[in-house]
Short mmCIF file of C-alpha atoms in Angstrom, two decimals:
data_model
loop_
_atom_site.label_atom_id
_atom_site.label_comp_id
_atom_site.label_asym_id
_atom_site.label_seq_id
_atom_site.Cartn_x
_atom_site.Cartn_y
_atom_site.Cartn_z
CA MET A 1 19.92 171.35 48.10
CA LYS A 2 16.78 171.67 45.94
CA ASN A 3 14.44 168.88 46.09
CA THR A 4 13.29 166.72 43.14
CA MET A 5 10.26 165.73 44.56
CA ASN A 6 7.67 167.38 46.71
CA ARG A 7 6.02 166.09 49.39
CA ARG A 8 2.57 165.25 47.40
CA ASP A 9 4.40 163.56 44.83
CA PHE A 10 6.29 161.48 47.37
CA LEU A 11 2.94 160.41 49.07
CA LYS A 12 1.45 159.44 45.71
CA ALA A 13 4.27 157.45 45.17
CA GLY A 14 4.11 154.91 48.06
CA SER A 15 1.97 155.97 51.30
CA MET A 16 5.25 156.15 53.20
CA SER A 17 4.01 157.37 56.41
CA ALA A 18 3.63 153.98 57.53
CA ILE A 19 6.32 152.00 56.10
CA ALA A 20 8.84 149.87 58.30
CA LEU A 21 11.30 148.06 56.53
CA THR A 22 13.06 144.92 57.79
CA LEU A 23 16.10 143.93 55.58
CA SER A 24 16.95 141.20 58.19
CA THR A 25 17.21 139.75 61.87
CA SER A 26 20.10 137.96 61.43
CA GLY A 27 21.99 139.56 63.94
CA LEU A 28 25.77 140.23 64.27
CA GLY A 29 26.82 137.19 62.52
CA SER A 30 25.88 138.47 59.30
CA LEU A 31 28.10 141.55 59.32
CA GLY A 32 30.18 141.09 56.17
CA SER A 33 32.70 143.37 54.36
CA VAL A 34 32.34 147.10 52.71
CA LYS A 35 34.88 148.80 50.87
CA HIS A 36 34.42 152.19 49.18
CA GLY A 37 37.61 153.27 47.39
CA MET A 38 40.91 152.36 49.25
CA ALA A 39 39.31 152.68 52.48
CA ALA A 40 37.82 150.08 54.97
CA THR A 41 36.98 149.74 58.77
CA ARG A 42 36.67 146.93 61.19
CA ASN A 43 33.33 146.63 63.17
CA PRO A 44 34.30 146.45 66.91
CA ASN A 45 32.41 143.55 67.61
CA SER A 46 33.63 141.21 64.70
CA SER A 47 36.43 140.37 62.86
CA SER A 48 34.70 141.39 59.52
CA PHE A 49 34.70 145.24 58.10
CA GLY A 50 32.13 147.62 58.69
CA TYR A 51 28.60 146.62 59.22
CA GLY A 52 28.75 144.73 55.72
CA PRO A 53 27.48 146.04 52.00
CA LEU A 54 24.23 147.98 51.69
CA VAL A 55 21.31 146.27 50.81
CA LYS A 56 18.87 147.86 48.55
CA ASP A 57 15.76 149.01 50.03
CA PRO A 58 12.63 147.70 48.18
CA GLY A 59 10.92 151.27 48.79
CA GLY A 60 13.56 153.23 47.45
CA VAL A 61 14.14 155.31 50.44
CA LEU A 62 17.27 154.22 52.48
CA ASP A 63 19.47 151.47 51.96
CA LEU A 64 20.87 150.03 55.45
CA PRO A 65 23.15 146.93 56.17
CA ASN A 66 21.81 143.58 56.55
CA GLY A 67 19.91 143.13 59.60
CA PHE A 68 18.96 146.69 60.21
CA GLN A 69 15.66 148.37 59.82
CA TYR A 70 13.92 151.53 59.93
CA ARG A 71 10.76 153.04 60.79
CA ILE A 72 9.55 156.87 59.48
CA ILE A 73 8.10 158.15 62.37
CA SER A 74 7.42 162.02 61.25
CA GLU A 75 7.23 163.65 57.95
CA GLU A 76 6.57 167.46 56.86
CA GLY A 77 2.89 168.24 56.57
CA GLY A 78 1.42 165.92 59.32
CA ARG A 79 -0.01 166.93 62.37
CA LEU A 80 1.46 167.80 65.78
CA VAL A 81 -0.58 166.91 68.91
CA ASP A 82 -2.62 170.51 68.74
CA GLY A 83 -3.48 170.23 65.01
CA ARG A 84 -0.81 172.61 63.26
CA PRO A 85 1.31 170.82 60.59
CA THR A 86 4.64 169.48 61.11
CA PRO A 87 7.08 172.19 59.53
CA ALA A 88 9.03 171.50 56.54
CA MET A 89 13.19 171.32 56.15
CA PHE A 90 14.52 168.95 58.53
CA ASP A 91 18.04 169.45 59.95
CA GLY A 92 20.05 169.59 63.08
CA MET A 93 18.72 167.24 65.99
CA ALA A 94 19.50 165.96 69.06
CA ALA A 95 18.10 162.98 71.55
CA PHE A 96 17.36 163.26 75.47
CA PRO A 97 16.09 160.38 77.52
CA GLY A 98 12.35 160.76 78.52
CA LYS A 99 9.93 159.21 80.76
CA GLN A 100 9.19 155.59 80.47
CA ASN A 101 12.20 154.71 78.47
CA SER A 102 11.06 157.14 75.74
CA THR A 103 13.45 159.56 73.69
CA ILE A 104 12.81 163.19 73.20
CA LEU A 105 14.06 164.29 70.08
CA VAL A 106 14.64 168.18 69.51
CA ARG A 107 14.54 168.91 65.70
CA ASN A 108 15.64 172.19 63.78
CA HIS A 109 13.70 173.37 60.51
CA GLU A 110 15.98 175.35 58.18
CA LEU A 111 13.10 177.61 56.98
CA SER A 112 13.31 181.39 56.01
CA GLY A 113 10.49 183.28 53.76
CA ASN A 114 7.26 181.86 52.99
CA HIS A 115 6.65 178.01 52.69
CA GLU A 116 3.70 175.62 53.13
CA PHE A 117 4.67 174.00 55.97
CA PRO A 118 6.39 177.21 58.62
CA VAL A 119 6.70 176.51 62.14
CA GLU A 120 3.59 177.97 63.39
CA GLY A 121 4.60 179.30 67.02
CA LYS A 122 2.32 180.93 69.93
CA ASN A 123 5.24 182.63 71.25
CA PRO A 124 7.49 183.66 68.42
CA TYR A 125 10.64 185.62 68.71
CA ASN A 126 9.81 186.97 65.33
CA LYS A 127 6.35 186.91 64.03
CA GLU A 128 7.30 187.41 60.42
CA ALA A 129 10.01 184.46 60.52
CA THR A 130 9.26 180.84 59.64
CA GLY A 131 11.93 179.09 61.16
CA GLY A 132 11.97 177.20 64.62
CA THR A 133 12.49 173.80 66.63
CA THR A 134 9.83 170.92 67.18
CA ALA A 135 10.26 168.07 69.69
CA LEU A 136 9.19 164.38 69.04
CA ILE A 137 8.26 161.60 71.77
CA VAL A 138 9.26 158.53 70.72
CA GLY A 139 8.32 155.61 72.80
CA PRO A 140 10.49 152.18 73.60
CA ASN A 141 8.81 150.58 70.62
CA ARG A 142 10.48 153.40 68.26
CA LYS A 143 7.02 154.56 67.59
CA LEU A 144 5.68 158.20 67.78
CA THR A 145 3.60 159.18 70.89
CA GLY A 146 3.46 163.06 70.15
CA GLU A 147 5.20 166.02 68.37
CA TYR A 148 5.22 169.75 69.34
CA VAL A 149 6.54 173.14 68.42
CA THR A 150 9.29 174.24 70.91
CA SER A 151 10.42 177.45 69.47
CA ALA A 152 9.19 179.88 66.43
CA GLY A 153 9.93 183.09 64.68
CA THR A 154 13.58 182.28 63.96
CA VAL A 155 15.60 182.04 60.34
CA ARG A 156 17.20 179.02 58.82
CA ASN A 157 17.60 177.05 62.05
CA CYS A 158 20.37 174.96 60.63
CA ALA A 159 22.45 172.85 62.95
CA GLY A 160 23.02 173.65 66.78
CA GLY A 161 24.01 171.17 69.66
CA SER A 162 22.85 169.44 72.88
CA THR A 163 24.12 170.51 76.18
CA PRO A 164 25.28 168.61 78.95
CA TRP A 165 22.28 169.86 81.00
CA GLY A 166 19.78 168.44 78.69
CA THR A 167 18.68 171.38 76.21
CA TRP A 168 19.11 172.12 72.68
CA LEU A 169 21.39 174.96 71.24
CA THR A 170 19.55 175.90 67.97
CA CYS A 171 21.73 177.90 65.61
CA GLU A 172 20.36 180.68 62.82
CA GLU A 173 22.30 180.27 59.68
CA THR A 174 21.71 183.85 58.49
CA LEU A 175 22.78 187.33 58.48
CA ASN A 176 19.38 188.67 58.33
CA ARG A 177 19.05 191.95 60.49
CA GLY A 178 18.13 190.97 64.15
CA HIS A 179 18.86 187.55 63.61
CA GLY A 180 21.89 185.18 63.21
CA TYR A 181 21.71 184.13 66.97
CA VAL A 182 21.98 181.00 68.90
CA PHE A 183 18.49 180.07 70.94
CA GLU A 184 18.47 177.97 73.77
CA ILE A 185 15.71 175.30 73.79
CA ASP A 186 14.64 173.25 76.76
CA PRO A 187 12.20 170.41 75.58
CA LEU A 188 10.33 170.09 78.88
CA ASP A 189 9.53 173.95 78.47
CA PRO A 190 8.13 174.05 74.95
CA GLU A 191 7.94 177.94 73.79
CA GLY A 192 8.84 179.25 76.79
CA GLU A 193 10.58 182.57 77.60
CA MET A 194 14.14 181.20 77.01
CA SER A 195 13.19 179.73 73.62
CA LYS A 196 12.51 183.37 71.99
CA THR A 197 15.47 185.16 74.03
CA PRO A 198 18.59 185.07 71.73
CA ILE A 199 22.17 184.56 73.59
CA ARG A 200 23.69 187.75 72.10
CA ASP A 201 27.13 187.24 73.43
CA MET A 202 27.65 184.07 71.44
CA GLY A 203 27.75 186.30 68.29
CA ALA A 204 25.84 187.66 65.55
CA PHE A 205 26.97 185.71 62.34
CA SER A 206 26.11 182.52 59.97
CA HIS A 207 25.81 179.79 62.87
CA GLU A 208 26.24 176.33 61.97
CA ALA A 209 26.82 174.34 65.26
CA THR A 210 27.47 173.78 68.71
CA ALA A 211 28.87 171.32 71.04
CA THR A 212 29.80 171.68 74.85
CA ASP A 213 32.73 170.69 76.85
CA PRO A 214 30.87 169.07 80.00
CA GLU A 215 34.15 169.43 81.89
CA THR A 216 34.37 173.54 81.52
CA GLY A 217 31.26 174.27 80.00
CA ILE A 218 32.81 176.22 77.31
CA VAL A 219 30.72 176.13 74.24
CA TYR A 220 32.77 175.76 70.76
CA LEU A 221 30.72 176.89 67.59
CA THR A 222 31.34 176.91 63.81
CA GLU A 223 30.43 179.50 61.19
CA ASP A 224 28.73 178.28 57.76
CA SER A 225 29.99 180.89 55.76
CA SER A 226 33.13 181.74 53.45
CA PRO A 227 35.56 182.38 54.83
CA SER A 228 34.54 180.88 58.55
CA PHE A 229 35.75 180.83 61.57
CA PHE A 230 36.16 178.60 64.63
CA PHE A 231 34.60 180.12 67.88
CA ARG A 232 34.29 179.47 71.58
CA PHE A 233 32.03 180.98 74.32
CA ILE A 234 33.11 181.07 77.89
CA PRO A 235 30.10 181.63 80.03
CA ASN A 236 30.17 183.96 82.83
CA ASP A 237 27.97 181.49 84.89
CA ARG A 238 29.82 177.91 84.73
CA SER A 239 26.91 176.17 86.64
CA GLN A 240 25.92 174.27 83.72
CA LYS A 241 22.11 174.80 84.51
CA VAL A 242 18.97 175.92 82.14
CA GLY A 243 19.44 179.44 81.44
CA ALA A 244 22.86 180.01 82.78
CA LEU A 245 24.00 180.85 79.41
CA GLN A 246 21.65 184.07 79.27
CA LYS A 247 24.07 185.32 82.06
CA GLY A 248 26.54 186.33 79.03
CA GLY A 249 30.16 185.32 78.66
CA THR A 250 33.44 186.22 76.31
CA LEU A 251 33.56 185.23 72.59
CA GLN A 252 36.66 184.23 71.25
CA ALA A 253 38.05 183.11 67.57
CA ALA A 254 40.85 180.68 67.00
CA ALA A 255 44.19 181.72 65.72
CA LEU A 256 47.46 179.96 65.23
CA GLU A 257 50.03 180.23 67.91
CA GLU A 258 52.96 180.16 65.39
CA LYS A 259 51.74 180.58 61.60
CA PRO A 260 53.10 180.73 58.43
CA SER A 261 49.64 181.35 57.15
CA SER A 262 46.13 182.03 58.65
CA MET A 263 44.46 180.00 55.89
CA ALA A 264 43.53 176.59 56.95
CA SER A 265 43.90 175.75 53.30
CA ASP A 266 47.77 176.05 53.52
CA PHE A 267 47.63 173.25 56.27
CA ASN A 268 50.18 170.75 55.33
CA ASP A 269 50.39 167.20 55.89
CA GLY A 270 52.27 166.16 59.38
CA GLN A 271 51.30 169.24 61.20
CA THR A 272 49.74 169.96 64.39
CA PHE A 273 49.01 173.65 65.51
CA GLY A 274 49.00 175.31 68.82
CA ILE A 275 46.09 177.56 69.18
CA VAL A 276 45.48 180.88 70.76
CA TRP A 277 42.39 182.32 71.44
CA LYS A 278 41.25 186.14 70.68
CA ASP A 279 38.48 188.24 72.14
CA VAL A 280 35.92 189.46 69.26
CA ASP A 281 32.93 191.90 69.36
CA PRO A 282 29.81 189.54 69.38
CA GLU A 283 28.06 192.09 67.22
CA LYS A 284 30.52 191.51 64.60
CA PRO A 285 32.73 188.61 65.28
CA SER A 286 33.45 187.73 61.90
CA ASP A 287 34.95 190.98 60.89
CA GLU A 288 37.27 191.25 64.06
CA ALA A 289 38.20 187.53 63.41
CA ILE A 290 39.63 188.68 60.22
CA GLU A 291 41.30 191.67 61.43
CA LYS A 292 42.70 189.58 64.08
CA ASP A 293 44.42 187.09 61.82
CA CYS A 294 42.30 184.26 63.48
CA ILE A 295 42.00 181.03 61.20
CA GLN A 296 40.16 181.08 57.90
CA PHE A 297 38.30 177.95 57.07
CA SER A 298 36.49 177.39 53.56
CA ARG A 299 33.21 176.47 55.39
CA LEU A 300 32.56 174.97 58.65
CA GLU A 301 29.49 172.53 59.40
CA GLY A 302 29.08 169.84 61.91
CA ALA A 303 30.57 169.89 65.51
CA TYR A 304 30.56 167.28 68.32
CA PHE A 305 31.98 166.93 71.45
CA ALA A 306 33.57 163.61 73.02
CA GLY A 307 35.98 161.79 74.89
CA GLY A 308 37.45 165.37 75.74
CA VAL A 309 37.79 166.30 72.04
CA PHE A 310 35.81 168.91 69.84
CA TRP A 311 35.21 167.26 66.34
CA PHE A 312 34.46 169.62 63.23
CA ASP A 313 34.32 169.45 59.38
CA ASP A 314 35.13 171.68 56.73
CA THR A 315 32.58 170.82 54.23
CA SER A 316 34.19 171.93 50.92
CA ALA A 317 37.92 172.35 51.88
CA GLY A 318 40.86 170.14 50.53
CA ASP A 319 42.55 169.82 47.33
CA GLY A 320 39.63 167.97 45.75
CA ASN A 321 37.01 170.16 47.44
CA LEU A 322 35.78 167.31 49.36
CA GLY A 323 36.00 168.13 52.73
CA ARG A 324 38.17 167.71 55.95
CA VAL A 325 37.54 166.54 59.47
CA TYR A 326 39.43 168.28 62.28
CA ARG A 327 39.95 167.68 65.82
CA TYR A 328 40.78 170.24 68.56
CA ILE A 329 41.94 169.15 71.94
CA PRO A 330 41.67 171.64 74.58
CA ALA A 331 43.85 169.68 77.10
CA THR A 332 46.93 170.58 74.92
CA ASN A 333 45.18 173.40 72.98
CA THR A 334 46.14 172.04 69.67
CA LEU A 335 44.36 171.63 66.60
CA GLU A 336 44.89 168.66 64.02
CA LEU A 337 43.42 167.72 60.60
CA PHE A 338 42.29 164.38 60.83
CA TYR A 339 41.24 163.50 57.77
CA GLU A 340 40.87 164.83 54.17
CA SER A 341 38.90 163.26 51.60
CA THR A 342 40.50 162.51 47.96
CA ASP A 343 37.91 160.39 46.92
CA LYS A 344 34.02 161.19 46.82
CA ASN A 345 33.45 157.68 47.14
CA ASP A 346 34.84 157.99 50.61
CA LEU A 347 33.58 160.98 51.73
CA GLU A 348 31.92 163.97 49.71
CA MET A 349 31.05 167.46 51.62
CA PRO A 350 30.75 166.22 55.38
CA ASP A 351 27.98 168.13 57.19
CA ASN A 352 26.25 166.95 60.56
CA ILE A 353 28.22 164.71 62.54
CA CYS A 354 28.12 162.62 65.93
CA MET A 355 30.03 160.05 67.66
CA THR A 356 28.43 156.67 68.01
CA PRO A 357 27.92 154.73 71.47
CA TRP A 358 31.26 152.44 70.39
CA GLY A 359 33.34 155.26 69.67
CA ASP A 360 33.29 155.82 65.66
CA LEU A 361 32.51 159.03 64.22
CA TRP A 362 29.44 159.64 61.84
CA ILE A 363 29.05 162.05 59.34
CA ALA A 364 25.91 163.24 57.37
CA GLU A 365 26.94 164.00 53.69
CA ASP A 366 25.31 166.87 51.92
CA GLY A 367 27.17 166.22 48.51
CA GLY A 368 24.20 167.01 46.00
CA GLY A 369 24.49 163.42 44.73
CA VAL A 370 23.66 160.36 46.90
CA ASP A 371 23.99 161.11 49.94
CA ARG A 372 25.19 158.74 52.65
CA ILE A 373 26.02 158.43 56.47
CA ILE A 374 29.59 157.53 56.53
CA GLY A 375 31.52 156.29 59.76
CA MET A 376 34.91 156.70 60.37
CA THR A 377 37.37 154.81 62.97
CA PRO A 378 40.01 155.91 64.96
CA GLU A 379 42.29 154.22 62.53
CA GLY A 380 41.19 157.41 59.97
CA GLU A 381 39.33 154.58 57.49
CA VAL A 382 35.60 155.08 56.53
CA TYR A 383 32.56 152.87 55.67
CA THR A 384 29.25 153.22 54.70
CA PHE A 385 26.12 152.76 56.96
CA ALA A 386 23.21 154.08 55.17
CA GLU A 387 22.26 156.05 51.50
CA ASN A 388 19.61 158.19 50.93
CA ARG A 389 17.77 156.51 47.83
CA LEU A 390 14.73 159.01 47.74
CA ASN A 391 16.19 161.85 46.03
CA ASN A 392 19.31 164.42 46.18
CA SER A 393 18.25 165.77 49.41
CA GLU A 394 20.59 165.91 52.21
CA LEU A 395 20.80 163.79 55.35
CA ALA A 396 20.93 165.52 58.58
CA GLY A 397 20.44 165.55 62.44
CA PRO A 398 22.23 162.16 62.91
CA THR A 399 21.63 161.12 66.87
CA PHE A 400 21.74 158.03 68.91
CA SER A 401 19.14 157.57 71.65
CA SER A 402 20.67 157.72 75.54
CA ASP A 403 20.69 153.70 75.71
CA GLY A 404 22.34 153.55 72.16
CA LYS A 405 19.98 151.41 70.36
CA THR A 406 18.66 153.44 68.04
CA PHE A 407 19.84 155.76 65.57
CA PHE A 408 17.85 158.99 64.34
CA VAL A 409 18.44 160.80 60.94
CA ASN A 410 16.41 163.23 58.85
CA ILE A 411 16.17 163.79 54.86
CA GLN A 412 15.46 167.26 54.75
CA VAL A 413 13.35 167.38 51.55
CA PRO A 414 10.63 165.93 51.65
CA GLY A 415 11.08 166.05 55.25
CA LEU A 416 11.31 162.92 57.11
CA THR A 417 12.61 161.41 60.24
CA PHE A 418 13.88 157.70 60.72
CA ALA A 419 14.48 155.50 63.59
CA ILE A 420 17.05 153.04 62.80
CA TRP A 421 17.82 149.84 64.69
CA GLY A 422 19.54 146.45 64.38
CA PRO A 423 23.17 144.97 65.50
CA PHE A 424 24.59 148.08 66.46
CA ALA A 425 28.09 147.53 68.31
CA TRP A 426 28.31 147.62 72.27
CA ARG A 427 28.71 150.91 74.03
CA ASN A 428 32.14 151.20 74.59
CA ALA A 429 33.37 154.86 76.16
CA GLY A 430 37.10 153.75 76.16
CA ARG A 431 36.90 153.40 72.54
CA GLN A 432 35.26 156.90 72.41
CA ARG A 433 38.31 158.16 74.13
CA LEU A 434 40.56 156.25 71.72
CA MET A 435 38.93 158.44 68.93
CA GLY A 436 40.13 161.32 70.60
CA HIS A 437 43.74 160.85 70.88
CA ALA A 438 44.14 158.03 68.19
CA GLU A 439 46.44 158.93 65.25
CA PRO A 440 45.40 160.59 62.03
CA PRO A 441 45.82 158.79 58.81
CA ALA A 442 50.03 158.06 58.36
CA SER A 443 49.71 161.62 55.72
CA TYR A 444 48.63 163.95 58.38
CA ALA A 445 50.17 162.44 61.59
CA PRO A 446 52.68 164.43 63.58
CA GLN A 447 56.03 163.83 62.37
CA VAL A 448 58.22 162.57 65.43
CA SER A 449 61.96 161.28 65.42
CA ASP A 450 62.82 157.50 65.27
CA LYS A 451 64.02 157.96 68.54
CA LEU A 452 60.74 159.66 69.98
CA ALA A 453 58.74 156.88 68.49
CA ALA A 454 60.62 154.13 70.04
CA PHE A 455 60.29 155.51 73.41
CA ALA A 456 56.65 156.18 72.48
CA GLU A 457 56.25 152.25 71.76
CA ARG A 458 58.07 150.95 74.88
CA LYS A 459 55.57 153.23 77.01
CA GLY A 460 52.27 151.92 75.22
CA MET A 461 51.53 155.49 73.96
CA SER A 462 50.56 156.66 70.56
CA ASN A 463 53.04 159.10 68.45
CA LEU A 464 50.25 161.41 68.62
CA GLU A 465 50.33 161.67 72.51
CA ALA A 466 54.37 161.69 72.46
CA ALA A 467 54.37 164.50 69.85
CA ALA A 468 51.61 166.53 72.28
CA PHE A 469 53.85 166.15 75.20
CA SER A 470 56.95 166.95 73.60
CA ARG A 471 55.45 169.90 71.89
CA HIS A 472 54.63 171.46 75.03
CA GLY A 473 57.60 170.86 76.74
CA MET A 474 57.37 167.71 78.70
CA PRO A 475 60.88 166.19 79.20
CA LEU A 476 60.16 162.54 77.46
CA LEU A 477 63.48 161.51 76.65
#
């Protein structure tokens, strides 16, 4: 999205580098109700809905619910620890635990071509390219203590994903010759040899995001193109250690087991699909995915793995082109349409996603208007947590600190990174798993017979679980 305010204009408007806005300190008792369109959701710690209506930010930057506050901890054009400028175009991001209760954030910079604030690396993959990644060290007081380049010389580092072994997979969203790869970044080894070595077996295509199954080590990938495909990478080395992905593996694309159509746009309400995986050539994976009749999505974006489930979104899918959220369950090898937006007040063009510590899915919008952080519950209901009031630039890189007490997110242009805290719900791993097998909204849920539904109720199962077992030949009745 094009920015409506450049960095110098922004700084003139308010000297925002030191701002810390306190909306309230009233705690959980202040949680009120919020509704957008026809949807609302319950906070897991309260009988009220969501985190309450948003409070207008007097600084005109970021509206949050009552009881929450933010601090801008980094901005483009600032200074890294070695004096180089902080690169622009903040995008995907992940948080890792650091020393002395600190948090290490690894952040993408979606840069291509010339820019006032490029990633200036000492050991770049390509000296002519301006993209890359940085790391931020954030103390337990949510203040920045250090910021440095972790990789350089790449193009349009859009999203990516963290790994269970503590590294960041940064993705190039480009088809430029010599680019379009995934790189593994170790924040504790900035600009090391691994950071400039593409994982070629993960494919050369317009990458968006990755997410890794901690049980199997399989990496799932989305493609930001049109059409786009849903891929997975099966590593030769499943040790889940730093550098193991460099030993290569097999790239596959998802196809429907029994299909009337390979177009995701033709998915009907009430359908759940069995998946088969087809090997594709990593040097031309999209072409082979088309040839092998793999599922064609509109334009895939964010990805996250939690509770045994891979979540991803299709930003412009659906009848209203407002976006869809999908769920792939490796244990049953099934793909489900979990949510489709029919009202831009509910959700408009979902992008980066993450799972909250208490089990809601949080989605950053890139809709071209007032972009928000949208929460989605296991019941398929939505609520708004934050709104960007600065400009029409996208929100990106949503991620939580390892203790679940701080939420980090970026505004892309001008590049700003926020630390947000307040009365977040308590950590709830069980509810994260509930999100993974909860029934989709009624119009998207699998259709089961009255007899099977009654059996599921007697056994304390969801209709979704019963349908999955039945579909895979388990004799429930």
